[in-house]
């Protein structure tokens, strides 16, 4: 079933929308949540809440790309849950990537201009660099996994990420946003 | 450590355009169809949406009501079947919206540490479809206040109390009859201020209830209400709240019983690491309760020397693992213990529980295990797979080094493993289970080649191998490691070398019986992986 057909089910308030969403994107949402939370019960709860949020927001929203819409919800719910959980074992890989990201993106409140700048920087970047950057800092893939997926060494991936962060930081500083 | 700055940056990145987000997904996450949705899940989703929207109810009623439409309770002219389990009101005129019938029920059971309870049922709404002698369909609906409405109107209700303890995990917190579905759980404080409401989207009854009870019920007393829908085909649909008082405590002192078994999660532990082993006291008596807060009741004795090891309890930093309780019991508990590795050297030990008086002729429950010295891992290059590792055979490819005497860079070439067929049977062997990651330790590989048993090349490239692709075997794996040495200013070049490393790989997989004919000496039979 295409995204448009699934969204049509949401608009028709047909519960089959959730069934199809789960069938199409359930595993992807689960993996997104697991990469952040590293706990199956917590991840299942976040995916559960993702479907509820999707049901409550469509309509009136009509996402252009359902995968990205769901990814974003799951990601946000997962990081919120991660922040509120008091865990002994933190997700070290996530913490490392969060720290790296904070070194190139300033901690500003919702700022339309800053969002636009980040978006345009990524759009103008090399395709592979952009995929690696978003793969690491949006989708929380490990360096190792991306290295295997793209046929690179882990060193090569780390180096490309480092250079992207440096370029982004320099670009934002030039536009008046310093970290 | 992460801080608010990190999370703020993370949130900002979440606003990038959709097409770039999707483009960055790896193939397995790009909307590949998942496993078919289970029938049970579909039924739950149906129940949820119908309870919240009533669209299906309206459609069903329209389809059935050909002549007379819907006949409301209180003004009915034909036989009516009230919702199952509800009490017939004494005054028919008071059946709608003024008097929510409270009734005993047996379709939802909640288990706590001190026993089971049947939550009180509060009707929310119900619909029954019947046919009269002329074949005309009649629909009877009834509305109730539900739990929250009843509490708001009457200020109280007769509710059972269930005791939970934070350090006691129950096997199953709820039992729900067939065709009943928990769609929503709400929690209120004792002033009926709502704390949280969670909706089940894809979770089954047991999982949903367990998650809610364990995650949201903190120490204290709370009103808990399950919103449950019940369907009997198209003839009957109702929605009720099942409510009880949850008395949540931190620990639960219980009666100690006899006939207990002590279990740990494994029988060998590595000395030198502050490992927490989990000892579980499991009762074999139905409905038994277990003593859980008495660290002095545990002893650890070295079986070889008779010395006592350090045992501490109560303040375990690790999550508690639960061992399955005996089928007859509905409550189980576990008490985490860990040994102090500084005072508990390698040896054979016996963990004994003396908190319960054994029956005549029986001994205190105990468990024997071993603490072993950790194996040292190699310092050089080796390949790790699960608990196994192998040190591959090294062969030089080339080397470049600065020669002081001649003042030049010298180089030398080696054969590497180009003649691997000649000594393949002498290569070190690594046997692992399918699906395990193989890791080259203490080196970054530059290149990798895999040969089959006939030395046909199966793979060559920069990417490291995956055991899923190489089941059974043997396979011969050769990888190259390049090392960069010192920079030599006089030569404006670096010293360096490249070596090849080879080993034999056996990956155990599922054997369907045909594998018995293989002549491979290293084949390992395993049970199929799920």
XYZ file of C-alpha atoms in Angstrom:
709
model
C 0.000 0.000 0.000
C 1.343 3.431 -0.877
C 1.726 6.282 1.572
C -1.170 8.113 -0.049
C -3.459 5.133 0.380
C -2.494 4.766 4.017
C -3.055 8.474 4.646
C -6.455 8.170 2.978
C -7.341 5.532 5.559
C -6.411 7.956 8.326
C -8.655 10.590 6.805
C -11.471 8.066 6.537
C -10.848 7.219 10.230
C -10.436 3.609 9.215
C -8.505 1.612 11.812
C -6.861 -0.277 8.968
C -4.590 2.784 8.773
C -2.783 1.698 11.913
C -2.561 -1.893 10.715
C -1.005 -0.783 7.433
C 1.292 1.688 9.175
C 2.508 -1.050 11.471
C 2.960 -3.423 8.571
C 4.876 -0.919 6.491
C 6.862 1.012 9.059
C 6.521 -0.877 12.329
C 9.949 -2.454 12.148
C 11.621 0.786 11.101
C 10.017 2.649 14.006
C 11.010 -0.127 16.366
C 14.598 0.003 15.206
C 14.654 3.798 15.525
C 13.439 3.539 19.112
C 15.806 0.672 19.950
C 18.815 2.612 18.733
C 18.042 5.303 21.291
C 16.533 3.372 24.159
C 18.259 -0.013 23.813
C 15.310 -1.589 25.634
C 12.587 -3.550 23.903
C 9.776 -2.733 26.381
C 10.542 0.983 26.230
C 10.847 0.881 22.461
C 7.526 -0.948 22.096
C 5.840 1.668 24.225
C 7.289 4.465 22.093
C 6.109 2.776 18.909
C 2.701 2.341 20.494
C 2.601 6.043 21.303
C 3.820 6.892 17.806
C 0.740 5.268 16.305
C -1.489 7.140 18.718
C 0.138 10.436 17.826
C -0.162 9.703 14.152
C -3.839 8.851 14.548
C -4.499 12.029 16.492
C -2.674 14.311 14.073
C -3.826 12.893 10.714
C -6.035 14.705 9.854
C -5.601 17.635 9.846
C -1.987 16.979 8.966
C -1.295 15.350 5.652
C 2.357 14.292 5.664
C 4.190 14.395 2.373
C 6.430 11.528 3.346
C 4.899 9.169 5.883
C 8.215 7.466 6.700
C 9.815 10.745 7.708
C 6.694 11.787 9.644
C 6.704 8.596 11.694
C 10.491 8.603 12.132
C 10.346 12.070 13.539
C 7.610 11.181 16.040
C 9.350 8.018 17.176
C 12.663 9.799 17.467
C 11.196 12.582 19.583
C 9.239 10.229 21.828
C 12.277 8.015 22.266
C 14.633 10.810 23.208
C 12.043 12.195 25.636
C 11.729 8.778 27.231
C 15.511 8.426 27.298
C 15.830 11.698 29.133
C 13.253 10.826 31.759
C 14.417 7.306 32.463
C 16.885 6.933 35.321
C 19.162 4.300 33.957
C 22.415 2.937 35.304
C 23.530 1.868 31.840
C 23.352 4.864 29.514
C 23.485 4.493 25.768
C 27.123 5.444 25.288
C 26.947 5.579 21.528
C 23.940 7.912 21.665
C 25.621 10.104 24.248
C 28.699 10.369 22.081
C 26.711 11.380 19.033
C 24.709 13.918 21.052
C 27.915 15.495 22.299
C 29.381 15.621 18.792
C 26.233 17.261 17.477
C 26.198 19.880 20.205
C 29.686 20.918 19.141
C 28.484 22.058 15.731
C 24.869 23.115 16.265
C 24.215 25.903 18.751
C 21.658 25.314 21.496
C 19.044 27.803 20.409
C 15.346 27.792 20.982
C 13.089 27.210 18.017
C 14.591 29.519 15.417
C 13.244 29.498 11.875
C 16.385 31.004 10.417
C 18.668 28.486 12.086
C 16.487 25.629 10.881
C 16.627 27.006 7.364
C 20.408 27.341 7.508
C 20.902 23.767 8.700
C 18.512 22.516 6.059
C 20.202 24.430 3.230
C 23.666 23.389 4.414
C 22.707 19.747 4.309
C 21.007 20.099 0.944
C 24.104 21.633 -0.587
C 26.458 19.040 0.898
C 27.806 16.007 -0.890
C 25.133 13.310 -1.100
C 27.126 10.667 0.765
C 28.240 13.107 3.437
C 24.650 14.184 3.971
C 23.457 10.592 4.273
C 26.192 9.786 6.747
C 25.514 12.917 8.790
C 21.746 12.358 9.019
C 22.232 8.637 9.402
C 24.396 9.238 12.442
C 22.690 12.195 14.109
C 19.077 11.784 13.053
C 18.643 8.034 12.693
C 21.324 7.139 15.296
C 23.001 4.484 13.171
C 26.371 3.382 14.469
C 29.487 4.251 12.506
C 30.134 0.574 11.996
C 26.717 -0.111 10.499
C 26.966 2.762 8.082
C 30.478 1.724 7.095
C 29.180 -1.700 6.124
C 26.147 -0.308 4.338
C 28.128 2.119 2.213
C 31.200 -0.034 1.678
C 33.527 2.241 3.603
C 35.908 1.667 6.442
C 34.880 2.913 9.862
C 37.760 5.344 9.764
C 36.475 6.806 6.526
C 33.001 7.289 7.959
C 34.334 8.904 11.135
C 36.504 11.227 9.099
C 33.634 12.291 6.840
C 31.432 12.959 9.864
C 34.158 14.998 11.498
C 34.609 17.098 8.389
C 30.865 17.641 8.043
C 30.611 18.807 11.633
C 33.514 21.194 11.107
C 32.000 22.581 7.923
C 28.593 22.987 9.529
C 30.060 24.750 12.519
C 32.056 27.111 10.318
C 29.016 27.762 8.129
C 26.771 28.604 11.073
C 29.425 30.800 12.668
C 29.727 32.699 9.445
C 25.967 33.259 9.537
C 26.187 34.571 13.072
C 25.384 31.425 15.063
C 28.264 30.376 17.215
C 28.324 27.233 19.327
C 27.959 13.627 29.695
C 24.976 14.945 27.800
C 23.228 18.072 28.912
C 20.459 20.364 27.759
C 22.707 21.799 25.060
C 23.063 18.362 23.508
C 19.341 17.686 23.505
C 18.612 21.137 22.092
C 20.957 20.497 19.182
C 19.405 17.082 18.683
C 15.930 18.625 18.547
C 17.007 21.270 16.006
C 18.234 18.594 13.639
C 14.818 16.983 13.800
C 13.382 19.708 11.573
C 15.265 18.924 8.391
C 13.264 18.216 5.258
C 11.462 14.899 4.862
C 13.189 13.873 1.644
C 16.617 14.117 3.244
C 15.453 12.115 6.257
C 14.170 9.302 4.069
C 17.213 9.432 1.813
C 19.437 8.801 4.840
C 17.568 5.648 5.875
C 19.432 2.414 5.344
C 17.692 -0.061 3.015
C 16.210 -2.252 5.738
C 14.418 0.736 7.258
C 12.958 2.109 4.031
C 9.386 0.930 4.433
C 9.980 -2.784 3.893
C 6.823 -4.670 4.769
C 6.963 -6.079 8.274
C 5.654 -9.451 9.351
C 1.899 -9.729 9.022
C -0.030 -8.164 11.816
C -1.314 -10.779 14.227
C -5.015 -11.388 14.287
C -5.119 -10.579 17.990
C -3.589 -7.208 17.360
C -6.155 -6.437 14.671
C -8.929 -7.281 17.014
C -7.478 -4.996 19.660
C -7.183 -2.114 17.268
C -10.720 -2.640 16.127
C -11.910 -2.595 19.705
C -10.038 0.586 20.435
C -11.375 2.536 17.514
C -14.883 1.397 17.883
C -14.948 2.231 21.527
C -13.698 5.698 20.848
C -15.706 6.502 17.741
C -18.754 4.322 17.490
C -18.702 4.466 13.710
C -18.954 0.717 13.389
C -21.789 0.606 15.909
C -23.800 3.126 13.924
C -23.188 1.246 10.690
C -24.259 -2.050 12.241
C -27.412 -0.522 13.681
C -28.331 1.092 10.379
C -27.839 -2.206 8.565
C -30.065 -4.127 10.964
C -32.815 -1.574 11.603
C -34.910 -1.913 8.480
C -38.293 -0.794 9.701
C -38.317 0.706 13.119
C -34.877 2.065 13.732
C -33.391 1.911 17.133
C -35.468 1.284 20.214
C -33.990 2.814 23.316
C -33.880 1.150 26.684
C -36.676 2.424 28.865
C -39.048 2.460 25.950
C -38.641 -0.941 24.508
C -41.446 -3.065 23.222
C -39.687 -6.335 22.603
C -37.541 -8.788 24.504
C -34.293 -7.299 25.623
C -31.103 -9.023 26.578
C -29.176 -6.848 28.997
C -25.407 -6.804 28.775
C -23.918 -9.900 30.295
C -23.134 -9.631 33.949
C -24.955 -6.411 34.679
C -27.531 -6.207 37.405
C -31.087 -5.649 36.303
C -32.065 -2.230 37.587
C -35.063 -2.104 39.831
C -36.504 0.955 38.164
C -36.454 0.701 34.409
C -36.774 4.429 34.026
C -33.494 4.924 35.812
C -31.422 2.790 33.531
C -30.042 5.534 31.390
C -27.460 7.988 32.576
C -28.739 8.261 36.107
C -27.710 5.085 37.783
C -24.655 3.203 36.746
C -25.092 -0.379 37.829
C -22.193 -1.712 39.869
C -21.779 -5.376 39.642
C -19.486 -8.184 40.467
C -17.705 -9.683 37.562
C -15.257 -12.429 36.781
C -13.979 -11.559 33.325
C -11.109 -9.360 34.524
C -8.808 -10.474 37.318
C -5.871 -8.500 38.693
C -3.065 -10.187 40.590
C -1.040 -8.526 43.297
C 1.564 -9.757 45.728
C -1.048 -10.753 48.282
C -3.587 -12.346 46.016
C -6.041 -11.789 43.205
C -8.880 -9.308 43.030
C -11.858 -8.719 40.817
C -12.072 -5.020 39.959
C -15.486 -3.433 40.203
C -17.226 -2.960 36.879
C -18.811 0.324 35.795
C -20.832 0.399 32.612
C -19.925 3.021 30.020
C -22.156 1.944 27.158
C -23.601 -1.171 25.638
C -25.529 -2.243 22.594
C -27.454 -5.443 22.025
C -29.093 -6.469 18.784
C -31.975 -8.928 18.798
C -34.707 -10.091 16.450
C -38.343 -10.364 17.365
C -40.697 -13.099 16.171
C -41.272 -11.214 12.941
C -37.600 -11.115 12.168
C -37.343 -7.430 12.826
C -34.136 -6.241 14.318
C -34.073 -4.289 17.522
C -31.173 -2.557 19.083
C -31.021 -1.827 22.762
C -28.472 0.540 24.114
C -27.623 1.526 27.608
C -25.334 4.227 28.867
C -23.546 4.426 32.143
C -21.340 6.869 33.936
C -18.211 4.773 33.804
C -15.806 4.855 36.714
C -14.849 8.496 36.587
C -18.421 9.671 36.125
C -19.601 7.519 38.985
C -16.904 8.844 41.308
C -17.707 12.408 40.353
C -21.404 11.894 40.938
C -21.372 9.710 44.006
C -18.042 10.627 45.578
C -16.911 7.071 46.142
C -17.332 3.436 45.266
C -16.804 0.018 46.712
C -13.488 -0.977 45.216
C -11.122 -3.814 46.018
C -7.513 -3.073 46.890
C -4.572 -4.764 45.203
C -1.105 -4.629 46.717
C 1.924 -4.298 44.444
C 5.569 -4.010 45.456
C 8.253 -2.272 43.394
C 10.765 -5.041 43.961
C 8.354 -7.831 43.192
C 7.431 -8.651 39.650
C 4.298 -10.669 39.041
C 4.069 -13.393 36.426
C 0.973 -11.928 34.841
C -0.744 -8.940 36.349
C -4.098 -9.475 34.683
C -6.239 -12.206 33.285
C -8.862 -11.085 30.819
C -11.542 -13.333 29.389
C -11.714 -14.077 25.722
C -13.309 -11.373 23.570
C -12.533 -8.770 26.209
C -9.927 -6.166 25.373
C -8.250 -3.537 27.516
C -8.115 -0.449 25.331
C -7.085 2.162 27.841
C -5.767 2.390 31.393
C -6.145 5.435 33.605
C -4.609 6.245 36.925
C -5.898 8.777 39.488
C -4.718 9.862 42.883
C -6.997 9.403 45.882
C -8.592 12.781 45.160
C -9.564 11.529 41.714
C -7.114 13.796 39.971
C -6.107 12.028 36.790
C -2.398 11.281 36.632
C -1.960 9.475 33.366
C -3.987 7.679 30.722
C -2.395 5.313 28.270
C -3.999 3.805 25.208
C -3.215 0.369 23.844
C -2.499 0.598 20.153
C -0.786 -2.665 19.359
C -0.110 -4.216 22.754
C -1.965 -7.261 24.033
C -3.861 -7.212 27.356
C -1.154 -8.758 29.501
C 1.709 -6.703 28.109
C -0.239 -3.449 28.235
C -1.312 -3.950 31.837
C 2.128 -5.097 32.974
C 3.874 -2.157 31.358
C 1.444 0.300 32.874
C 1.626 -1.141 36.368
C 5.395 -1.389 36.381
C 6.144 1.947 34.767
C 3.505 4.331 35.957
C 2.411 3.175 39.390
C 4.777 4.729 41.891
C 4.732 4.061 45.626
C 1.412 5.152 47.103
C -2.293 4.523 46.661
C -3.983 5.090 43.352
C -7.281 4.497 41.626
C -6.700 2.446 38.518
C -9.307 1.948 35.838
C -9.138 -0.394 32.859
C -11.388 0.593 29.948
C -12.459 -2.749 28.497
C -14.520 -3.490 25.438
C -16.385 -6.715 24.896
C -17.761 -8.002 21.649
C -19.846 -11.013 20.820
C -19.966 -10.831 17.071
C -22.443 -8.208 15.924
C -25.033 -9.002 18.576
C -23.439 -7.500 21.570
C -20.925 -4.776 22.256
C -20.229 -3.078 25.496
C -17.627 -0.916 27.091
C -16.982 -0.912 30.803
C -14.487 0.430 33.288
C -12.954 -2.054 35.681
C -11.562 -0.176 38.645
C -9.609 -0.983 41.758
C -7.321 0.672 44.282
C -3.627 -0.033 43.755
C -1.627 0.017 46.970
C 1.965 0.247 45.749
C 4.759 -0.356 48.206
C 8.511 -0.389 47.869
C 9.026 -3.862 49.309
C 6.718 -6.576 50.418
C 7.395 -8.583 53.509
C 5.957 -11.952 52.988
C 5.585 -15.183 54.714
C 8.496 -17.503 54.269
C 7.576 -20.880 52.991
C 9.339 -24.145 52.739
C 10.148 -26.045 49.589
C 12.030 -23.237 47.915
C 14.605 -23.573 45.172
C 17.604 -21.319 44.692
C 18.619 -20.563 41.135
C 21.233 -18.365 39.550
C 21.521 -17.359 35.933
C 24.687 -19.306 35.221
C 27.146 -21.524 36.992
C 30.445 -19.839 36.155
C 31.427 -16.280 36.945
C 34.569 -14.425 36.099
C 36.634 -13.266 39.022
C 37.851 -9.702 38.932
C 34.662 -8.104 37.650
C 32.017 -6.833 40.027
C 29.473 -9.135 38.512
C 26.034 -9.307 39.891
C 24.635 -12.768 39.855
C 20.950 -13.119 40.320
C 19.742 -15.647 42.779
C 16.071 -16.394 42.471
C 14.056 -17.982 45.178
C 11.292 -19.906 43.526
C 8.468 -21.423 45.435
C 7.128 -24.785 44.434
C 4.003 -24.364 46.519
C 0.910 -22.894 44.935
C 0.146 -19.409 46.090
C 3.281 -19.255 48.217
C 4.996 -16.085 49.350
C 8.689 -15.555 49.552
C 11.021 -13.791 51.906
C 12.856 -11.184 49.924
C 14.601 -8.755 52.214
C 16.926 -10.730 54.429
C 20.544 -10.562 53.208
C 21.788 -12.364 56.300
C 19.883 -15.412 55.170
C 22.328 -15.980 52.317
C 25.782 -17.513 52.681
C 28.559 -18.157 50.208
C 31.083 -20.817 51.123
C 34.185 -21.971 49.252
C 33.727 -25.717 48.816
C 37.488 -26.332 48.618
C 38.692 -24.285 51.576
C 35.564 -23.847 53.640
C 36.072 -20.091 53.710
C 33.103 -17.792 53.436
C 32.951 -15.397 50.497
C 31.596 -11.885 50.554
C 27.892 -11.714 49.857
C 25.958 -8.511 49.842
C 22.404 -7.824 48.944
C 19.662 -5.222 48.833
C 21.579 -2.517 47.007
C 22.189 -4.109 43.672
C 22.913 -1.704 40.850
C 21.795 -4.189 38.240
C 18.387 -4.978 36.923
C 16.687 -7.922 38.461
C 16.281 -10.985 36.313
C 13.256 -13.135 36.835
C 13.283 -16.887 36.587
C 10.036 -18.579 35.627
C 7.984 -19.508 38.613
C 6.373 -22.876 38.944
C 3.192 -23.045 36.879
C 0.974 -23.254 39.910
C 2.090 -20.024 41.520
C 0.954 -16.622 40.348
C 3.449 -14.532 42.244
C 7.157 -14.755 41.964
C 9.979 -12.726 43.352
C 13.680 -12.519 42.935
C 16.309 -11.178 45.201
C 19.460 -9.870 43.558
C 22.725 -10.769 45.188
C 26.255 -10.093 44.125
C 29.524 -11.309 45.425
C 32.384 -9.065 46.423
C 35.125 -10.116 44.050
C 37.841 -8.715 46.255
C 37.041 -11.209 48.990
C 35.826 -14.047 46.789
C 38.736 -15.447 44.780
C 38.393 -18.147 42.109
C 37.093 -21.466 43.315
C 33.996 -23.599 43.736
C 31.270 -22.103 45.878
C 27.955 -22.958 47.388
C 25.260 -20.349 47.814
C 22.849 -21.338 50.552
C 19.616 -19.789 51.630
C 18.951 -20.193 55.314
C 15.991 -17.870 55.591
C 13.531 -20.715 55.520
C 13.439 -23.656 57.855
C 13.612 -26.824 55.774
C 11.124 -29.572 56.251
C 12.201 -32.601 58.197
C 14.661 -34.628 56.197
C 15.351 -31.796 53.765
C 18.317 -29.473 53.515
C 18.427 -25.715 53.126
C 18.117 -24.814 49.431
C 21.491 -24.214 47.835
C 23.238 -23.759 44.492
C 26.780 -24.712 43.506
C 28.764 -22.647 41.017
C 32.298 -21.750 40.081
C 34.229 -18.495 40.014
C 37.011 -18.747 37.500
C 39.976 -16.582 36.666
C 39.417 -14.540 33.534
C 41.146 -15.634 30.394
C 43.608 -13.106 29.157
C 42.909 -11.774 25.703
C 45.763 -11.675 23.237
C 47.697 -8.488 22.877
C 48.153 -8.697 19.131
C 45.678 -9.071 16.315
C 42.973 -11.662 16.833
C 39.464 -12.334 15.590
C 36.669 -12.477 18.150
C 33.371 -14.207 17.627
C 31.072 -14.342 20.658
C 32.963 -16.053 23.469
C 35.537 -17.547 21.083
C 38.538 -16.021 19.438
C 41.343 -17.101 17.132
C 44.825 -15.748 16.515
C 45.198 -15.898 12.731
C 48.367 -16.977 10.980
C 50.427 -14.004 9.901
C 52.301 -13.638 6.633
C 54.131 -10.598 5.380
C 53.138 -8.838 2.177
C 55.585 -5.980 2.125
C 57.618 -3.782 4.382
C 59.351 -0.440 3.943
C 61.805 0.840 6.479
C 64.568 3.357 6.849
C 68.046 1.922 6.820
C 70.525 4.075 8.752
C 73.535 2.433 7.206
C 72.655 3.158 3.624
C 70.604 6.228 4.326
C 67.760 4.969 2.126
C 64.341 3.414 2.419
C 64.504 -0.298 1.925
C 61.598 -2.472 1.010
C 60.883 -6.134 1.005
C 58.082 -8.272 -0.329
C 56.575 -11.434 1.044
C 54.220 -14.002 -0.388
C 51.430 -13.260 2.025
C 49.006 -16.160 1.956
C 49.114 -16.632 -1.792
C 49.891 -20.306 -1.297
C 47.243 -20.919 1.339
C 46.159 -24.247 -0.191
C 49.409 -25.818 0.923
C 48.819 -25.363 4.616
C 45.100 -24.714 4.937
C 44.619 -27.682 7.250
C 47.114 -26.181 9.658
C 45.377 -22.836 9.938
C 43.871 -21.937 13.288
C 40.130 -22.542 13.374
C 37.390 -20.317 14.657
C 34.026 -21.977 15.192
C 31.092 -19.682 15.892
C 27.330 -19.757 15.800
C 25.559 -18.192 12.836
C 24.550 -14.616 13.372
C 27.356 -13.705 15.720
C 29.464 -10.709 14.804
C 33.076 -11.391 13.977
C 35.450 -8.630 14.977
C 39.077 -8.107 14.117
C 40.631 -6.841 17.314
C 43.564 -4.461 17.603
C 43.617 -3.682 13.884
C 41.738 -2.059 11.039
C 41.427 -4.264 7.998
C 42.347 -2.958 4.619
C 41.042 -5.791 2.523
C 39.412 -9.166 2.971
C 39.133 -12.323 0.887
C 37.082 -15.442 1.562
C 37.646 -18.827 -0.092
C 35.462 -21.885 0.035
C 36.701 -25.384 0.810
C 37.912 -25.756 -2.778
C 39.708 -22.428 -2.618
C 37.294 -20.778 -4.988
C 37.118 -17.105 -4.172
C 33.720 -16.266 -2.702
C 34.353 -12.687 -1.787
C 36.989 -9.994 -1.982
C 36.623 -6.403 -0.913
C 37.072 -3.814 1.769
C 34.073 -4.846 3.815
C 34.435 -7.282 6.697
C 32.451 -10.478 6.608
C 29.131 -11.445 8.125
C 28.641 -14.912 9.563
C 25.157 -15.063 8.083
C 26.711 -15.342 4.623
C 29.043 -18.206 5.483
C 27.201 -20.987 7.205
C 28.952 -24.327 7.868
C 32.224 -24.213 5.930
C 35.104 -24.470 6.338
C 35.854 -21.129 4.792
C 39.284 -19.645 4.603
C 39.433 -15.997 5.477
C 42.398 -13.805 4.643
C 42.484 -10.165 5.621
C 45.118 -7.513 5.114
C 46.260 -5.013 7.669
C 48.388 -2.063 6.705
C 50.436 -0.358 9.328
C 51.930 3.065 8.981
C 55.105 3.626 10.912
C 57.260 6.656 11.568
C 57.702 9.521 9.144
C 61.239 9.676 7.828
C 62.136 13.250 7.033
C 65.161 12.381 4.975
C 63.117 10.210 2.720
C 59.960 12.301 2.901
C 58.093 9.074 3.376
C 56.621 6.843 6.070
C 57.828 3.497 7.185
C 55.175 0.889 6.934
C 54.190 -2.652 6.320
C 51.333 -4.831 5.249
C 50.564 -8.294 6.512
C 47.982 -10.864 5.652
C 46.246 -12.860 8.347
C 44.503 -16.119 7.655
C 42.276 -18.450 9.594
C 39.697 -21.131 8.994
C 36.079 -20.231 9.738
C 33.341 -22.669 10.691
C 29.880 -21.263 11.190
C 27.404 -23.593 12.808
C 23.878 -23.468 11.516
C 20.717 -25.533 11.459
C 21.170 -29.109 10.355
C 18.223 -30.735 8.618
C 19.863 -34.152 8.617
C 21.502 -33.984 5.229
C 24.610 -32.451 6.728
C 25.549 -35.768 8.310
C 27.015 -36.824 4.994
C 29.570 -34.129 4.954
C 33.184 -35.082 5.409
C 34.009 -31.809 7.001
C 35.671 -32.536 10.291
C 34.533 -29.406 12.035
C 30.785 -29.391 11.456
C 28.833 -28.536 14.572
C 25.152 -29.332 14.933
C 23.023 -26.755 16.613
C 19.361 -26.193 17.175
C 17.766 -23.783 14.714
C 18.070 -20.166 15.654
C 14.768 -18.317 15.957
